[in-house]
Short mmCIF file of C-alpha atoms and ligand atoms in Angstrom, two decimals:
data_model
loop_
_atom_site.label_atom_id
_atom_site.label_comp_id
_atom_site.label_asym_id
_atom_site.label_seq_id
_atom_site.Cartn_x
_atom_site.Cartn_y
_atom_site.Cartn_z
CA MET A 229 34.94 -120.19 55.97
CA ILE A 230 37.71 -119.43 53.47
CA THR A 231 37.55 -116.61 50.93
CA ILE A 232 40.07 -116.45 48.10
CA TYR A 233 40.46 -113.03 46.44
CA ASN A 234 42.09 -112.55 43.10
CA ALA A 235 43.58 -109.21 42.10
CA ARG A 236 45.33 -107.60 39.14
CA LYS A 237 48.43 -107.76 41.29
CA ILE A 238 49.22 -108.37 44.95
CA ILE A 239 52.35 -106.64 46.25
CA THR A 240 53.10 -108.67 49.38
CA MET A 241 56.22 -107.03 50.93
CA ASN A 242 57.18 -110.62 51.76
CA PRO A 243 60.77 -110.92 50.47
CA SER A 244 60.38 -114.66 49.89
CA ARG A 245 57.42 -114.12 47.57
CA PRO A 246 57.06 -110.46 46.61
CA VAL A 247 54.15 -110.77 44.15
CA ALA A 248 51.01 -112.93 44.06
CA THR A 249 47.73 -113.15 42.14
CA HIS A 250 45.53 -114.60 44.90
CA VAL A 251 45.20 -114.30 48.66
CA ALA A 252 43.21 -116.65 50.91
CA VAL A 253 41.58 -115.32 54.09
CA ARG A 254 40.06 -117.19 57.04
CA GLU A 255 38.82 -115.67 60.31
CA GLY A 256 40.31 -112.31 59.46
CA ARG A 257 43.79 -113.66 58.85
CA ILE A 258 45.82 -114.60 55.82
CA LEU A 259 46.11 -118.31 55.00
CA GLY A 260 48.43 -117.60 52.14
CA ALA A 261 49.26 -115.51 49.09
CA GLY A 262 50.20 -117.17 45.82
CA VAL A 263 48.42 -118.69 42.83
CA LEU A 264 44.93 -120.17 42.98
CA GLU A 265 45.99 -123.83 42.70
CA GLU A 266 48.13 -123.57 45.83
CA LEU A 267 45.48 -121.83 47.89
CA THR A 268 42.67 -124.25 47.05
CA GLY A 269 44.71 -126.81 49.01
CA TRP A 270 43.42 -125.17 52.24
CA GLY A 271 39.98 -126.65 51.61
CA GLU A 272 36.49 -125.55 50.74
CA HIS A 273 36.38 -121.90 49.75
CA THR A 274 34.54 -119.09 48.01
CA LEU A 275 36.22 -117.30 45.14
CA ASP A 276 35.62 -113.53 45.36
CA ASP A 277 36.64 -111.55 42.29
CA ARG A 278 35.54 -108.06 43.38
CA PHE A 279 39.22 -106.96 43.39
CA ALA A 280 40.01 -108.50 40.00
CA ASP A 281 40.97 -105.14 38.52
CA LYS A 282 42.58 -103.74 41.70
CA VAL A 283 46.08 -103.87 43.14
CA LEU A 284 46.42 -105.09 46.74
CA MET A 285 49.14 -104.01 49.11
CA PRO A 286 49.52 -104.67 52.83
CA GLY A 287 47.28 -102.22 54.73
CA LEU A 288 49.31 -99.05 55.17
CA VAL A 289 50.68 -98.20 58.62
CA GLU A 290 50.82 -94.53 59.72
CA GLY A 291 53.49 -94.47 62.40
CA HIS A 292 52.96 -90.88 63.59
CA SER A 293 49.54 -89.31 63.44
CA HIS A 294 46.99 -88.00 65.92
CA ALA A 295 43.35 -89.05 65.99
CA MET A 296 42.42 -85.40 66.67
CA GLU A 297 42.71 -84.93 62.89
CA GLY A 298 39.20 -86.41 62.98
CA THR A 299 38.09 -83.90 65.62
CA PHE A 300 39.39 -80.87 63.69
CA TRP A 301 37.11 -81.49 60.72
CA ARG A 302 34.10 -80.22 62.69
CA TYR A 303 35.74 -76.75 62.48
CA VAL A 304 36.19 -74.67 59.34
CA TYR A 305 39.24 -75.69 57.29
CA CYS A 306 41.42 -72.57 56.73
CA GLY A 307 44.61 -74.21 55.43
CA TYR A 308 46.63 -72.96 52.45
CA PHE A 309 46.70 -76.31 50.63
CA ASP A 310 43.87 -78.44 49.27
CA ARG A 311 42.82 -81.13 51.75
CA LEU A 312 40.53 -84.19 51.78
CA ASP A 313 37.97 -84.42 54.57
CA PRO A 314 36.71 -87.67 56.15
CA GLY A 315 33.55 -87.54 54.03
CA GLY A 316 35.60 -87.48 50.83
CA LYS A 317 35.19 -83.79 50.01
CA GLN A 318 38.31 -82.06 48.69
CA TRP A 319 38.59 -78.59 50.30
CA ALA A 320 40.41 -76.00 48.22
CA GLY A 321 43.23 -74.19 50.03
CA ALA A 322 42.53 -70.63 51.24
CA LYS A 323 45.28 -68.68 49.47
CA SER A 324 44.95 -65.28 51.17
CA ILE A 325 43.60 -63.67 54.32
CA ASP A 326 40.62 -62.51 52.24
CA ALA A 327 39.95 -66.11 51.22
CA VAL A 328 40.05 -67.16 54.88
CA VAL A 329 37.58 -64.40 55.78
CA THR A 330 35.26 -65.38 52.91
CA ARG A 331 35.29 -69.01 53.97
CA LEU A 332 34.47 -68.09 57.58
CA ARG A 333 31.63 -65.85 56.36
CA GLU A 334 30.14 -68.76 54.43
CA ALA A 335 30.27 -70.95 57.53
CA GLU A 336 28.90 -68.10 59.65
CA ALA A 337 25.82 -67.79 57.43
CA GLU A 338 24.82 -71.30 58.45
CA LEU A 339 24.97 -70.72 62.20
CA ALA A 340 21.66 -70.33 63.98
CA SER A 341 22.22 -67.99 66.92
CA ALA A 342 24.17 -64.72 66.83
CA GLU A 343 26.31 -65.73 69.84
CA GLU A 344 27.36 -69.18 68.73
CA PRO A 345 31.17 -69.34 68.43
CA LEU A 346 32.88 -70.03 65.11
CA ALA A 347 36.18 -71.90 64.97
CA GLY A 348 38.61 -72.66 62.18
CA TRP A 349 41.88 -74.59 61.94
CA SER A 350 45.11 -75.06 59.97
CA LEU A 351 45.83 -71.38 59.33
CA ASP A 352 49.45 -70.77 58.30
CA ALA A 353 50.39 -67.10 57.94
CA ILE A 354 53.86 -68.14 56.75
CA TYR A 355 52.33 -68.45 53.25
CA PHE A 356 50.80 -64.96 53.33
CA GLY A 357 54.19 -63.25 53.15
CA ASN A 358 54.21 -63.35 56.94
CA GLN A 359 51.31 -60.91 57.02
CA ARG A 360 49.60 -61.57 60.36
CA VAL A 361 45.95 -62.35 60.77
CA ASN A 362 44.60 -59.95 63.43
CA ARG A 363 41.32 -59.32 65.18
CA TYR A 364 40.26 -56.70 62.64
CA ASP A 365 40.42 -59.32 59.87
CA LEU A 366 38.18 -61.62 61.87
CA ASP A 367 35.86 -58.79 62.97
CA GLN A 368 34.88 -58.55 59.28
CA VAL A 369 33.24 -61.95 59.73
CA SER A 370 31.33 -60.98 62.88
CA GLU A 371 31.56 -58.53 65.74
CA THR A 372 28.92 -60.29 67.79
CA ARG A 373 30.06 -63.88 67.92
CA PRO A 374 33.48 -65.09 69.17
CA ILE A 375 35.71 -66.39 66.38
CA GLY A 376 39.05 -68.18 66.58
CA ILE A 377 41.37 -69.98 64.15
CA LEU A 378 43.99 -72.43 65.30
CA ASN A 379 47.34 -72.25 63.53
CA ALA A 380 48.58 -75.29 61.55
CA SER A 381 51.26 -75.86 64.19
CA GLY A 382 48.66 -75.89 66.96
CA HIS A 383 50.76 -73.34 68.89
CA ILE A 384 49.01 -70.08 67.87
CA LEU A 385 45.37 -69.01 68.07
CA ASN A 386 44.04 -65.99 66.15
CA VAL A 387 40.80 -64.50 67.50
CA ASN A 388 38.40 -61.60 66.91
CA SER A 389 37.58 -58.73 69.27
CA LYS A 390 34.50 -60.46 70.70
CA ALA A 391 36.56 -63.48 71.78
CA LEU A 392 39.11 -61.21 73.50
CA GLU A 393 36.30 -59.29 75.18
CA LEU A 394 34.69 -62.48 76.53
CA ALA A 395 38.05 -63.54 77.96
CA GLY A 396 38.48 -60.14 79.59
CA LEU A 397 41.48 -59.31 77.40
CA LEU A 398 40.14 -56.47 75.27
CA ARG A 399 41.72 -53.87 77.52
CA ALA A 400 44.91 -51.90 78.02
CA GLY A 401 47.61 -53.14 80.35
CA VAL A 402 47.79 -56.79 79.27
CA ASN A 403 51.36 -57.86 79.92
CA HIS A 404 52.12 -61.36 78.60
CA SER A 405 54.83 -62.48 76.17
CA GLY A 406 52.31 -64.66 74.31
CA ILE A 407 49.82 -61.79 73.76
CA PRO A 408 51.24 -59.15 71.37
CA LEU A 409 49.72 -55.66 71.55
CA GLY A 410 48.86 -53.22 68.75
CA SER A 411 49.77 -49.51 68.59
CA ASP A 412 46.56 -48.76 70.53
CA GLY A 413 47.87 -50.81 73.46
CA LEU A 414 45.21 -53.50 73.03
CA PRO A 415 45.90 -57.14 72.07
CA ILE A 416 45.97 -57.64 68.28
CA GLY A 417 44.19 -60.97 68.56
CA GLU A 418 47.16 -63.32 68.23
CA LEU A 419 47.71 -65.71 71.14
CA LYS A 420 50.86 -67.79 71.40
CA GLY A 421 51.37 -70.84 73.59
CA PRO A 422 48.90 -72.75 75.77
CA ASP A 423 49.00 -70.12 78.58
CA ALA A 424 47.67 -67.40 76.32
CA MET A 425 45.47 -69.61 74.12
CA THR A 426 43.50 -71.60 76.68
CA PRO A 427 41.53 -68.78 78.41
CA VAL A 428 40.35 -67.46 75.03
CA GLY A 429 40.06 -70.83 73.32
CA VAL A 430 37.19 -71.92 75.56
CA HIS A 431 35.09 -68.99 74.25
CA VAL A 432 35.58 -69.88 70.57
CA GLY A 433 34.84 -73.58 70.94
CA PHE A 434 38.32 -74.97 71.62
CA ASP A 435 38.79 -76.48 75.02
CA ARG A 436 41.26 -78.91 76.46
CA SER A 437 39.32 -81.95 75.23
CA LEU A 438 40.30 -80.91 71.72
CA LEU A 439 43.73 -82.32 72.31
CA ALA A 440 42.39 -85.70 73.20
CA CYS A 441 40.12 -87.16 70.59
CA ASP A 442 36.49 -87.72 71.39
CA GLU A 443 34.19 -90.44 70.08
CA ALA A 444 32.95 -88.52 67.03
CA GLY A 445 36.51 -87.47 66.20
CA LEU A 446 37.80 -91.03 66.43
CA ARG A 447 35.12 -92.20 63.99
CA GLN A 448 35.98 -89.43 61.52
CA PHE A 449 39.68 -90.24 61.80
CA ALA A 450 38.98 -93.88 60.93
CA ARG A 451 37.02 -92.84 57.82
CA LEU A 452 40.01 -90.85 56.69
CA CYS A 453 42.20 -93.91 57.24
CA VAL A 454 40.02 -95.92 54.83
CA ARG A 455 40.27 -93.21 52.16
CA ARG A 456 44.06 -93.29 52.48
CA GLY A 457 44.53 -97.08 52.53
CA VAL A 458 45.57 -97.06 56.20
CA THR A 459 44.59 -100.06 58.36
CA THR A 460 46.83 -99.33 61.36
CA ALA A 461 47.29 -95.75 62.59
CA THR A 462 48.99 -94.25 65.59
CA ASP A 463 47.48 -91.69 67.94
CA LEU A 464 50.82 -90.51 69.15
CA ALA A 465 50.25 -88.26 72.14
CA ASN A 466 47.13 -89.01 74.12
CA LEU A 467 46.79 -88.55 77.88
CA LEU A 468 44.57 -91.66 77.92
CA PRO A 469 42.46 -91.05 81.01
CA ASP A 470 40.25 -94.02 81.98
CA ASP A 471 37.10 -92.68 80.31
CA ALA A 472 38.94 -92.13 77.02
CA VAL A 473 40.35 -95.66 77.11
CA GLU A 474 36.90 -97.09 77.83
CA MET A 475 35.47 -95.16 74.86
CA MET A 476 38.31 -96.22 72.55
CA VAL A 477 38.01 -99.91 73.50
CA ARG A 478 34.26 -99.79 72.84
CA VAL A 479 34.40 -97.88 69.53
CA THR A 480 37.35 -99.76 68.03
CA GLY A 481 35.62 -103.00 69.05
CA GLU A 482 32.60 -102.33 66.85
CA ASP A 483 32.29 -104.53 63.76
CA SER A 484 32.08 -101.48 61.55
CA PHE A 485 35.20 -99.74 62.91
CA PRO A 486 37.79 -99.94 60.14
CA ALA A 487 41.24 -99.24 61.63
CA ARG A 488 43.63 -100.50 64.28
CA ILE A 489 44.61 -97.62 66.56
CA VAL A 490 47.92 -97.57 68.42
CA SER A 491 47.58 -94.89 71.09
CA LEU A 492 50.64 -93.68 73.00
CA ARG A 493 50.48 -92.15 76.50
CA ARG A 494 52.23 -88.80 76.50
CA LEU A 495 54.59 -88.03 79.40
CA GLN A 496 52.70 -85.24 81.15
CA ASN A 497 50.94 -84.85 84.52
CA LEU A 498 52.63 -87.97 85.94
CA SER A 499 56.03 -88.67 87.46
CA VAL A 500 58.33 -91.10 85.66
CA PRO A 501 57.62 -94.07 88.00
CA GLU A 502 53.88 -93.34 87.72
CA ILE A 503 53.83 -93.22 83.95
CA ILE A 504 55.80 -96.46 83.65
CA GLU A 505 53.24 -98.16 85.91
CA ARG A 506 50.42 -96.61 83.86
CA ALA A 507 51.99 -97.86 80.61
CA LEU A 508 52.04 -101.43 81.98
CA GLU A 509 48.41 -101.08 83.04
CA LEU A 510 47.45 -99.72 79.62
CA ARG A 511 49.30 -102.51 77.84
CA ALA A 512 47.15 -105.04 79.70
CA MET A 513 44.01 -103.28 78.41
CA SER A 514 45.02 -103.65 74.75
CA THR A 515 42.68 -105.33 72.30
CA ASP A 516 43.26 -106.40 68.71
CA LEU A 517 42.11 -103.04 67.32
CA LEU A 518 43.41 -100.84 70.16
CA ARG A 519 47.04 -101.18 71.15
CA LEU A 520 48.27 -99.42 74.28
CA GLY A 521 51.37 -99.38 76.46
CA ILE A 522 53.94 -97.25 74.59
CA ILE A 523 55.03 -93.88 76.04
CA LYS A 524 55.59 -90.70 74.03
CA VAL A 525 58.10 -88.13 75.23
CA VAL A 526 58.48 -84.68 73.66
CA ALA A 527 62.05 -83.42 74.04
CA ASP A 528 61.97 -80.07 72.19
CA GLY A 529 59.75 -77.87 69.99
CA SER A 530 59.55 -77.26 66.24
CA ILE A 531 62.15 -75.98 63.79
CA GLN A 532 59.83 -73.60 61.90
CA GLY A 533 58.67 -72.21 65.25
CA PHE A 534 62.34 -71.76 66.31
CA SER A 535 61.57 -73.77 69.44
CA ALA A 536 63.64 -76.82 68.44
CA CYS A 537 67.01 -77.25 70.21
CA ILE A 538 69.74 -77.15 67.58
CA ARG A 539 73.51 -77.41 67.90
CA TRP A 540 76.18 -74.90 67.03
CA PRO A 541 76.06 -72.65 65.01
CA GLY A 542 72.31 -72.38 65.71
CA TYR A 543 69.55 -70.96 63.53
CA TYR A 544 70.48 -69.55 60.11
CA ASN A 545 68.63 -66.28 60.73
CA GLY A 546 70.19 -65.88 64.16
CA ALA A 547 67.06 -66.71 66.15
CA ALA A 548 67.65 -67.77 69.75
CA ASN A 549 67.85 -71.50 70.42
CA GLY A 550 64.72 -73.46 71.31
CA LEU A 551 63.67 -74.98 74.56
CA TRP A 552 63.49 -78.29 76.38
CA TYR A 553 59.95 -79.53 76.82
CA VAL A 554 61.16 -82.17 79.25
CA PRO A 555 64.11 -81.49 81.58
CA PRO A 556 67.19 -83.54 80.59
CA GLU A 557 67.23 -85.20 84.02
CA GLN A 558 63.70 -86.54 83.46
CA LEU A 559 64.76 -87.96 80.07
CA ARG A 560 67.59 -89.87 81.75
CA GLU A 561 65.22 -91.21 84.37
CA ILE A 562 62.51 -92.38 81.99
CA TYR A 563 64.83 -94.31 79.67
CA ARG A 564 66.47 -96.02 82.64
CA LEU A 565 63.20 -97.12 84.21
CA ALA A 566 61.52 -97.98 80.89
CA LEU A 567 64.36 -100.32 79.91
CA LYS A 568 64.24 -101.94 83.33
CA LYS A 569 60.47 -102.52 83.08
CA GLY A 570 60.38 -103.38 79.38
CA VAL A 571 58.27 -100.39 78.30
CA GLN A 572 58.85 -98.91 74.84
CA ILE A 573 59.49 -95.15 74.43
CA HIS A 574 59.00 -92.96 71.34
CA THR A 575 60.70 -89.59 71.66
CA HIS A 576 59.95 -86.45 69.66
CA THR A 577 63.09 -84.55 68.74
CA ASN A 578 63.36 -81.96 65.98
CA GLY A 579 66.66 -80.20 66.52
CA ASP A 580 69.99 -82.07 66.41
CA GLU A 581 70.87 -80.92 69.93
CA ALA A 582 67.72 -82.64 71.22
CA THR A 583 68.57 -85.77 69.22
CA GLU A 584 72.11 -85.77 70.65
CA LEU A 585 70.81 -85.48 74.21
CA VAL A 586 68.38 -88.38 73.68
CA LEU A 587 71.17 -90.52 72.21
CA ASP A 588 73.38 -89.73 75.23
CA CYS A 589 70.59 -90.58 77.67
CA VAL A 590 69.62 -93.82 75.92
CA GLU A 591 73.27 -94.89 75.75
CA GLU A 592 73.69 -94.29 79.45
CA ALA A 593 70.45 -96.14 80.25
CA LEU A 594 71.51 -99.10 78.11
CA HIS A 595 74.71 -99.44 80.14
CA GLY A 596 72.53 -99.92 83.22
CA HIS A 597 70.02 -102.24 81.54
CA PRO A 598 71.29 -103.87 78.34
CA SER A 599 68.08 -104.52 76.40
CA PRO A 600 68.18 -106.31 73.08
CA ASP A 601 65.42 -105.20 70.71
CA HIS A 602 64.08 -102.28 72.76
CA ARG A 603 63.14 -100.42 69.52
CA PHE A 604 63.12 -97.01 71.19
CA THR A 605 62.14 -94.70 68.35
CA LEU A 606 63.07 -91.12 67.51
CA GLN A 607 60.04 -89.29 66.06
CA HIS A 608 60.62 -86.49 63.52
CA CYS A 609 64.36 -86.33 64.30
CA GLN A 610 64.45 -84.00 61.33
CA LEU A 611 67.89 -82.49 61.64
CA ALA A 612 69.98 -85.58 62.53
CA ASP A 613 73.35 -85.79 60.76
CA ALA A 614 75.11 -88.93 59.54
CA ALA A 615 77.07 -89.39 62.79
CA GLN A 616 73.81 -89.40 64.74
CA PHE A 617 72.33 -92.05 62.45
CA ARG A 618 75.42 -94.18 63.17
CA ARG A 619 74.80 -93.77 66.89
CA MET A 620 71.11 -94.75 66.45
CA LYS A 621 72.26 -97.89 64.68
CA ALA A 622 74.79 -98.71 67.39
CA LEU A 623 72.19 -98.19 70.13
CA GLY A 624 69.48 -100.29 68.43
CA MET A 625 67.15 -97.34 67.89
CA CYS A 626 64.57 -96.82 65.15
CA VAL A 627 63.74 -93.54 63.44
CA ASN A 628 60.48 -92.19 62.04
CA LEU A 629 61.30 -89.23 59.74
CA PHE A 630 58.98 -86.47 58.49
CA PRO A 631 59.49 -85.97 54.72
CA ASN A 632 56.19 -84.07 54.35
CA HIS A 633 58.04 -81.18 55.96
CA HIS A 634 60.07 -80.65 52.79
CA PHE A 635 56.95 -79.95 50.84
CA TYR A 636 55.20 -77.73 53.37
CA TRP A 637 58.10 -75.85 54.99
CA GLY A 638 61.23 -76.81 52.98
CA ASP A 639 61.52 -73.39 51.31
CA GLN A 640 61.40 -71.71 54.73
CA HIS A 641 63.96 -74.13 56.18
CA ARG A 642 66.36 -73.30 53.37
CA ALA A 643 65.86 -69.53 53.59
CA LEU A 644 65.38 -68.98 57.31
CA THR A 645 65.60 -71.73 59.87
CA VAL A 646 68.63 -73.95 59.21
CA GLY A 647 69.97 -72.65 55.87
CA PRO A 648 70.75 -74.41 52.57
CA GLU A 649 73.21 -77.10 53.68
CA ARG A 650 71.37 -78.40 56.72
CA ALA A 651 68.01 -78.11 54.93
CA GLU A 652 69.29 -80.70 52.45
CA ARG A 653 70.08 -83.20 55.18
CA MET A 654 66.75 -82.79 56.95
CA ASN A 655 64.79 -86.05 57.12
CA ALA A 656 67.76 -87.95 55.74
CA CYS A 657 65.94 -91.10 54.61
CA ALA A 658 68.75 -92.32 52.34
CA THR A 659 71.33 -91.96 55.12
CA ALA A 660 69.06 -93.83 57.55
CA LEU A 661 68.72 -96.73 55.10
CA ALA A 662 72.41 -96.75 54.18
CA THR A 663 73.31 -96.85 57.88
CA GLY A 664 70.84 -99.65 58.59
CA VAL A 665 68.62 -97.73 61.01
CA PRO A 666 65.08 -99.16 60.87
CA LEU A 667 63.09 -96.43 59.10
CA ALA A 668 59.49 -95.24 59.02
CA ILE A 669 58.07 -92.01 57.56
CA HIS A 670 55.02 -90.06 58.67
CA SER A 671 52.51 -87.21 58.25
CA ASP A 672 52.03 -86.11 61.88
CA ALA A 673 48.37 -85.52 60.89
CA PRO A 674 46.76 -83.08 61.57
CA VAL A 675 50.00 -81.05 61.19
CA THR A 676 50.10 -82.28 57.57
CA PRO A 677 47.39 -84.41 55.93
CA LEU A 678 47.17 -88.13 56.59
CA GLY A 679 48.21 -90.03 53.45
CA PRO A 680 51.15 -92.46 53.34
CA PHE A 681 51.38 -92.36 49.53
CA PHE A 682 51.84 -88.59 49.71
CA THR A 683 54.49 -89.08 52.42
CA ALA A 684 56.20 -91.70 50.23
CA TRP A 685 56.09 -89.24 47.30
CA CYS A 686 57.79 -86.65 49.51
CA ALA A 687 60.56 -89.09 50.48
CA VAL A 688 61.11 -90.13 46.85
CA ASN A 689 61.03 -86.63 45.30
CA ARG A 690 61.88 -84.18 48.11
CA LYS A 691 60.03 -81.37 46.35
CA THR A 692 59.19 -78.16 48.19
CA ALA A 693 55.95 -76.21 47.69
CA SER A 694 57.81 -73.90 45.28
CA GLY A 695 58.88 -76.90 43.16
CA ALA A 696 62.56 -77.03 44.16
CA THR A 697 64.26 -80.35 44.96
CA LEU A 698 65.69 -80.08 48.46
CA GLY A 699 68.33 -82.73 49.19
CA GLU A 700 68.79 -84.69 45.95
CA HIS A 701 71.13 -87.16 47.70
CA GLU A 702 68.63 -88.05 50.40
CA ARG A 703 65.94 -89.18 47.95
CA ILE A 704 65.00 -92.85 48.29
CA GLY A 705 63.61 -95.35 45.78
CA VAL A 706 59.96 -96.31 45.42
CA ASP A 707 60.44 -99.85 46.77
CA ASP A 708 62.12 -98.53 49.91
CA ALA A 709 59.44 -95.88 50.34
CA LEU A 710 56.67 -98.49 50.08
CA ARG A 711 58.43 -100.61 52.67
CA THR A 712 58.64 -97.68 55.11
CA ILE A 713 54.85 -97.10 55.00
CA THR A 714 54.09 -100.75 55.70
CA LEU A 715 56.68 -102.97 57.41
CA GLY A 716 58.91 -100.03 58.34
CA ALA A 717 56.27 -98.30 60.44
CA ALA A 718 54.96 -101.63 61.81
CA TYR A 719 58.48 -102.44 63.05
CA THR A 720 58.69 -99.27 65.15
CA LEU A 721 55.46 -100.35 66.88
CA LYS A 722 56.59 -103.96 67.32
CA LEU A 723 53.72 -105.03 65.08
CA ASP A 724 55.74 -106.26 62.10
CA GLY A 725 55.01 -109.87 63.04
CA GLU A 726 51.28 -109.20 62.66
CA VAL A 727 50.87 -106.57 59.94
CA GLY A 728 52.87 -104.84 57.19
CA SER A 729 53.07 -107.71 54.70
CA ILE A 730 50.70 -110.13 53.00
CA GLU A 731 51.78 -113.59 54.03
CA CYS A 732 50.63 -116.70 55.84
CA GLY A 733 49.54 -116.06 59.42
CA LYS A 734 49.30 -112.27 59.31
CA GLN A 735 46.22 -110.07 59.69
CA ALA A 736 44.11 -109.78 56.54
CA ASP A 737 44.79 -106.03 56.28
CA PHE A 738 45.00 -104.70 52.72
CA ALA A 739 45.11 -101.36 50.93
CA VAL A 740 42.95 -101.75 47.82
CA LEU A 741 44.35 -99.60 45.03
CA GLU A 742 43.31 -98.48 41.56
CA ASP A 743 46.94 -98.11 40.43
CA ASP A 744 50.15 -100.07 40.82
CA PRO A 745 52.59 -98.02 42.93
CA THR A 746 55.55 -100.03 41.62
CA THR A 747 54.90 -99.04 37.99
CA ILE A 748 53.14 -95.67 38.20
CA GLY A 749 56.47 -93.82 38.60
CA GLY A 750 57.86 -92.13 41.72
CA GLU A 751 56.68 -88.68 40.57
CA ASN A 752 53.07 -89.95 40.56
CA LEU A 753 52.99 -91.78 43.90
CA LYS A 754 50.85 -89.10 45.55
CA ASP A 755 48.12 -89.60 42.94
CA ILE A 756 47.53 -93.32 43.47
CA GLY A 757 43.83 -94.06 43.58
CA VAL A 758 42.71 -95.74 46.81
CA TRP A 759 39.50 -97.79 46.51
CA GLY A 760 39.42 -98.58 50.23
CA THR A 761 40.75 -101.15 52.64
CA VAL A 762 40.33 -104.65 54.00
CA GLN A 763 40.80 -104.70 57.79
CA GLY A 764 40.96 -108.06 59.54
CA GLY A 765 39.12 -109.55 56.56
CA ARG A 766 36.32 -106.92 56.68
CA ILE A 767 35.86 -104.89 53.51
CA PHE A 768 35.57 -101.07 53.58
CA ALA A 769 34.94 -99.17 50.35
CA ALA A 770 35.93 -95.49 50.61
CA SER A 771 32.82 -94.59 48.60
CA GLU A 772 30.56 -96.09 51.27
CA ILE A 773 32.39 -95.19 54.45
ZN1 ZN B 1425 52.93 -85.43 66.49
#
């Protein structure tokens, strides 16, 4: 059965035929994109004009997100910026500690029992003039139920007195670097790092399973994908135990599930030889809508948390250098074995010292196992300089940069973390393209909201939250930005032969748009209306998802 759709415009991303008026679909795949007369040559067909006033693009590809964005929405949103939830509701940002408290009170009023915990997420005290949220703030919401709010970075948990009490921490004599004390000698209710967070987190409703995504979370994540025009999304750091894989295969296999999920196994809890074996096993379990077998390695921390490893002369405000999340020797070992066994690795680096170490290790590994087209990808890689992009090119590496950071933390990077000059080269998209390094851009949802058009807007405009342009010379054009959120991201996942453009033989994955991103103007990219998606020929309207 062939369906031919007409549209106001079809932007194909196929360089041989960039624009079309019609696209023919059979069995979930594209027969061709062109004009009607050509496509009728495929045989008997139905003409479907439901998209006659829409613009079609290849389904967008989010190359670095986490499906736990879907899980977080069951907690109270406490972020500073407005944010769209999976049901389509736009949540206003909470602009002060008082606003956070008010929002928690509203949610509290709906809870049945007086002991039920209350949890929030996406708090970022950096926007409150660095005023800290402490247990007294949260005690205003309730003194009888445990309350906790996870920081936007995921590395800090703020809790009330009841939560501390339940964890046995509301006492004098607590001596832990991640648990700051007040003048009364008792913890102030801020917990930093997994060691300090976990024992209290379980009492407020956060447990370890939060970091994996569960079934309900995966479904919510997919709804968000439809609202943002995304048909292929990564879940970049999952531990992928057998029961999670079984659940993901089942859920993504349902007819009504609207997105392809690429889930990476994070290097943790397994030795290097074990994780390489596991990656091969996972690869064999892949289905059309669930792709497995890539490994994620986290080399260092975050720049705004001063835990990224950066080179001389270090942090602008003099903060101590960051830390290695994986020992350098283990990095060397994993690249060597992965190249030998043909397993792809994506590596998180933020600081330029971490990027340099990864480049050194990959270069050394390539001498042992020359591997054409390995597509090892640097994720974030925010602080790389031009020389490092040249090394990436020489080594055959890809990069997935994080332009959303300019908007959310650019002002802080300029003032505090890396200073004015290096802040302008952060997420150097123009340098990556000029050097010929295959480029993708990402949201790292839930760290920033899922939405490739917003990410493209960030790469094109490089505006910070205060309205400044940070790094004029690293801005890229709209056409390049649109390529990075389709073919660019698909390439880093070795999926560019299947998705990322609208052309004969590829998956019938489309973003269905109200506006034309090529004519709306770069400054308006973030406001493009998304009607929904077509995934493998199945139609998903955002209004009905
Ligand atoms: Zn991430």
